[in-house]
Amino acid sequence: VQLMESGGGTVQTGGSLKLSCEVDTGSPYNQPCMAWFRQAPGNERESVALRWSGGRAFYAESVKGRFTISQDNAGNTLYLQMNDLTPEDTAKYYCAAKFGACTLQSDFEFWGQGTQVTVSP
C-alpha cells in the first residue's frame, strides 16, 4: 500500500484546508480502513478521523463538527476537510491504512510521509 498526502499549508485562525491522500492498494477489491493522524512537535501522534471501507466515519472529540473525512468512490483518494482551524490544529498530518477491523485506537500498518498544517493566530 502506498500513500501520499498533499494539501497542507499555512492558514489563519478560522480558516479551512482540505488535505488529500492518494491511495494505491494494488487492488480495487480489497479496500482498507483509512485514517488521518497528526503529530505536533513534542506531542504524541494522535488519531483525528477514521473511515471504514463501508463509509462510516469516526472523529476525535477535538475535531468533531469541524473536520470531515471522505473518500472518492474508487477509493483512490482520501480527503480531510478541515474547517474553523485553530493554532492547536498545527501539526504534521498523516494518512494511514489498515486492513481488517479498526478503531481510532488501532495500530495502522501503512503510512504516508505527512503534510504540514500550520494555523497562525
Short mmCIF file of C-alpha atoms in Angstrom, two decimals:
data_model
loop_
_atom_site.label_atom_id
_atom_site.label_comp_id
_atom_site.label_asym_id
_atom_site.label_seq_id
_atom_site.Cartn_x
_atom_site.Cartn_y
_atom_site.Cartn_z
CA VAL A 1 0.00 0.00 0.00
CA GLN A 2 1.33 3.39 -0.98
CA LEU A 3 0.02 6.62 0.46
CA MET A 4 0.91 10.19 -0.44
CA GLU A 5 -0.54 13.27 1.28
CA SER A 6 -0.89 16.76 -0.13
CA GLY A 7 -2.77 19.95 0.59
CA GLY A 8 -1.04 21.19 3.71
CA GLY A 9 -0.06 24.79 4.18
CA THR A 10 -0.43 27.84 6.37
CA VAL A 11 -3.81 29.33 7.17
CA GLN A 12 -5.12 31.88 9.65
CA THR A 13 -7.28 31.00 12.62
CA GLY A 14 -10.79 30.30 11.46
CA GLY A 15 -9.68 29.27 8.01
CA SER A 16 -10.05 25.99 6.14
CA LEU A 17 -7.84 23.49 4.40
CA LYS A 18 -8.53 20.27 2.54
CA LEU A 19 -5.95 17.53 2.69
CA SER A 20 -5.73 14.75 0.12
CA CYS A 21 -4.11 11.36 0.27
CA GLU A 22 -3.52 9.34 -2.88
CA VAL A 23 -4.13 5.68 -2.08
CA ASP A 24 -2.66 2.76 -4.02
CA THR A 25 -3.54 -0.64 -2.57
CA GLY A 26 -2.69 -2.58 -5.71
CA SER A 27 -6.21 -3.97 -5.85
CA PRO A 28 -9.66 -2.37 -6.23
CA TYR A 29 -11.23 -5.27 -4.38
CA ASN A 30 -9.53 -5.01 -1.03
CA GLN A 31 -10.20 -1.62 0.48
CA PRO A 32 -8.57 -0.93 3.84
CA CYS A 33 -9.76 1.13 6.73
CA MET A 34 -8.35 4.65 6.29
CA ALA A 35 -7.49 7.30 8.83
CA TRP A 36 -5.89 10.66 9.40
CA PHE A 37 -3.44 11.20 12.24
CA ARG A 38 -1.48 14.24 13.32
CA GLN A 39 1.60 14.94 15.37
CA ALA A 40 2.71 18.30 16.71
CA PRO A 41 6.29 18.88 17.89
CA GLY A 42 6.77 17.46 21.37
CA ASN A 43 3.43 15.68 21.29
CA GLU A 44 2.46 12.10 20.70
CA ARG A 45 0.80 11.18 17.45
CA GLU A 46 -2.98 11.26 17.73
CA SER A 47 -5.76 9.93 15.59
CA VAL A 48 -8.01 12.57 14.08
CA ALA A 49 -10.53 10.80 11.86
CA LEU A 50 -11.25 7.29 10.68
CA ARG A 51 -13.27 5.89 7.81
CA TRP A 52 -14.32 2.29 7.40
CA SER A 53 -14.37 0.94 3.88
CA GLY A 54 -18.16 0.91 4.08
CA GLY A 55 -18.16 4.66 4.64
CA ARG A 56 -18.82 5.05 8.36
CA ALA A 57 -16.68 7.76 9.90
CA PHE A 58 -15.38 8.45 13.40
CA TYR A 59 -13.71 11.53 14.81
CA ALA A 60 -11.59 12.59 17.74
CA GLU A 61 -13.51 14.82 20.13
CA SER A 62 -11.17 17.72 19.43
CA VAL A 63 -12.19 17.89 15.76
CA LYS A 64 -15.82 16.78 15.80
CA GLY A 65 -18.02 19.18 13.89
CA ARG A 66 -15.01 20.84 12.23
CA PHE A 67 -13.29 18.08 10.26
CA THR A 68 -14.80 15.71 7.70
CA ILE A 69 -13.15 12.58 6.33
CA SER A 70 -14.25 11.31 2.94
CA GLN A 71 -13.07 9.19 0.06
CA ASP A 72 -13.80 9.13 -3.67
CA ASN A 73 -15.93 6.28 -5.00
CA ALA A 74 -12.99 4.43 -6.48
CA GLY A 75 -11.14 4.55 -3.18
CA ASN A 76 -8.17 6.23 -4.81
CA THR A 77 -8.17 9.43 -2.79
CA LEU A 78 -8.84 10.09 0.86
CA TYR A 79 -9.73 13.59 1.97
CA LEU A 80 -9.79 15.56 5.19
CA GLN A 81 -11.78 18.77 5.06
CA MET A 82 -10.73 20.96 7.98
CA ASN A 83 -12.80 24.00 8.92
CA ASP A 84 -12.62 26.57 11.70
CA LEU A 85 -8.96 25.84 12.25
CA THR A 86 -7.14 26.99 15.38
CA PRO A 87 -3.43 27.12 16.28
CA GLU A 88 -4.00 23.92 18.29
CA ASP A 89 -4.55 22.14 14.96
CA THR A 90 -0.99 22.92 13.88
CA ALA A 91 0.75 19.60 13.24
CA LYS A 92 2.04 17.28 10.59
CA TYR A 93 -0.87 15.28 9.25
CA TYR A 94 -0.53 11.71 8.08
CA CYS A 95 -2.89 9.37 6.30
CA ALA A 96 -2.75 5.71 7.25
CA ALA A 97 -4.27 2.42 6.15
CA LYS A 98 -5.07 -0.83 7.88
CA PHE A 99 -6.69 -4.00 6.58
CA GLY A 100 -9.30 -5.55 8.77
CA ALA A 101 -11.18 -4.07 11.67
CA CYS A 102 -10.06 -0.71 13.00
CA THR A 103 -10.84 1.97 15.54
CA LEU A 104 -9.30 5.31 16.38
CA GLN A 105 -7.07 3.40 18.81
CA SER A 106 -5.85 0.81 16.29
CA ASP A 107 -2.26 0.40 15.18
CA PHE A 108 -2.12 1.17 11.47
CA GLU A 109 0.13 -0.72 9.10
CA PHE A 110 0.77 1.72 6.28
CA TRP A 111 1.67 5.39 6.46
CA GLY A 112 2.24 8.34 4.18
CA GLN A 113 5.06 10.82 4.63
CA GLY A 114 2.85 13.54 6.02
CA THR A 115 1.92 17.09 5.14
CA GLN A 116 2.41 20.11 7.40
CA VAL A 117 -0.52 22.21 8.52
CA THR A 118 0.22 25.49 10.29
CA VAL A 119 -2.51 27.71 11.71
CA SER A 120 -1.44 31.22 12.60
CA PRO A 121 -3.15 33.23 15.37
#
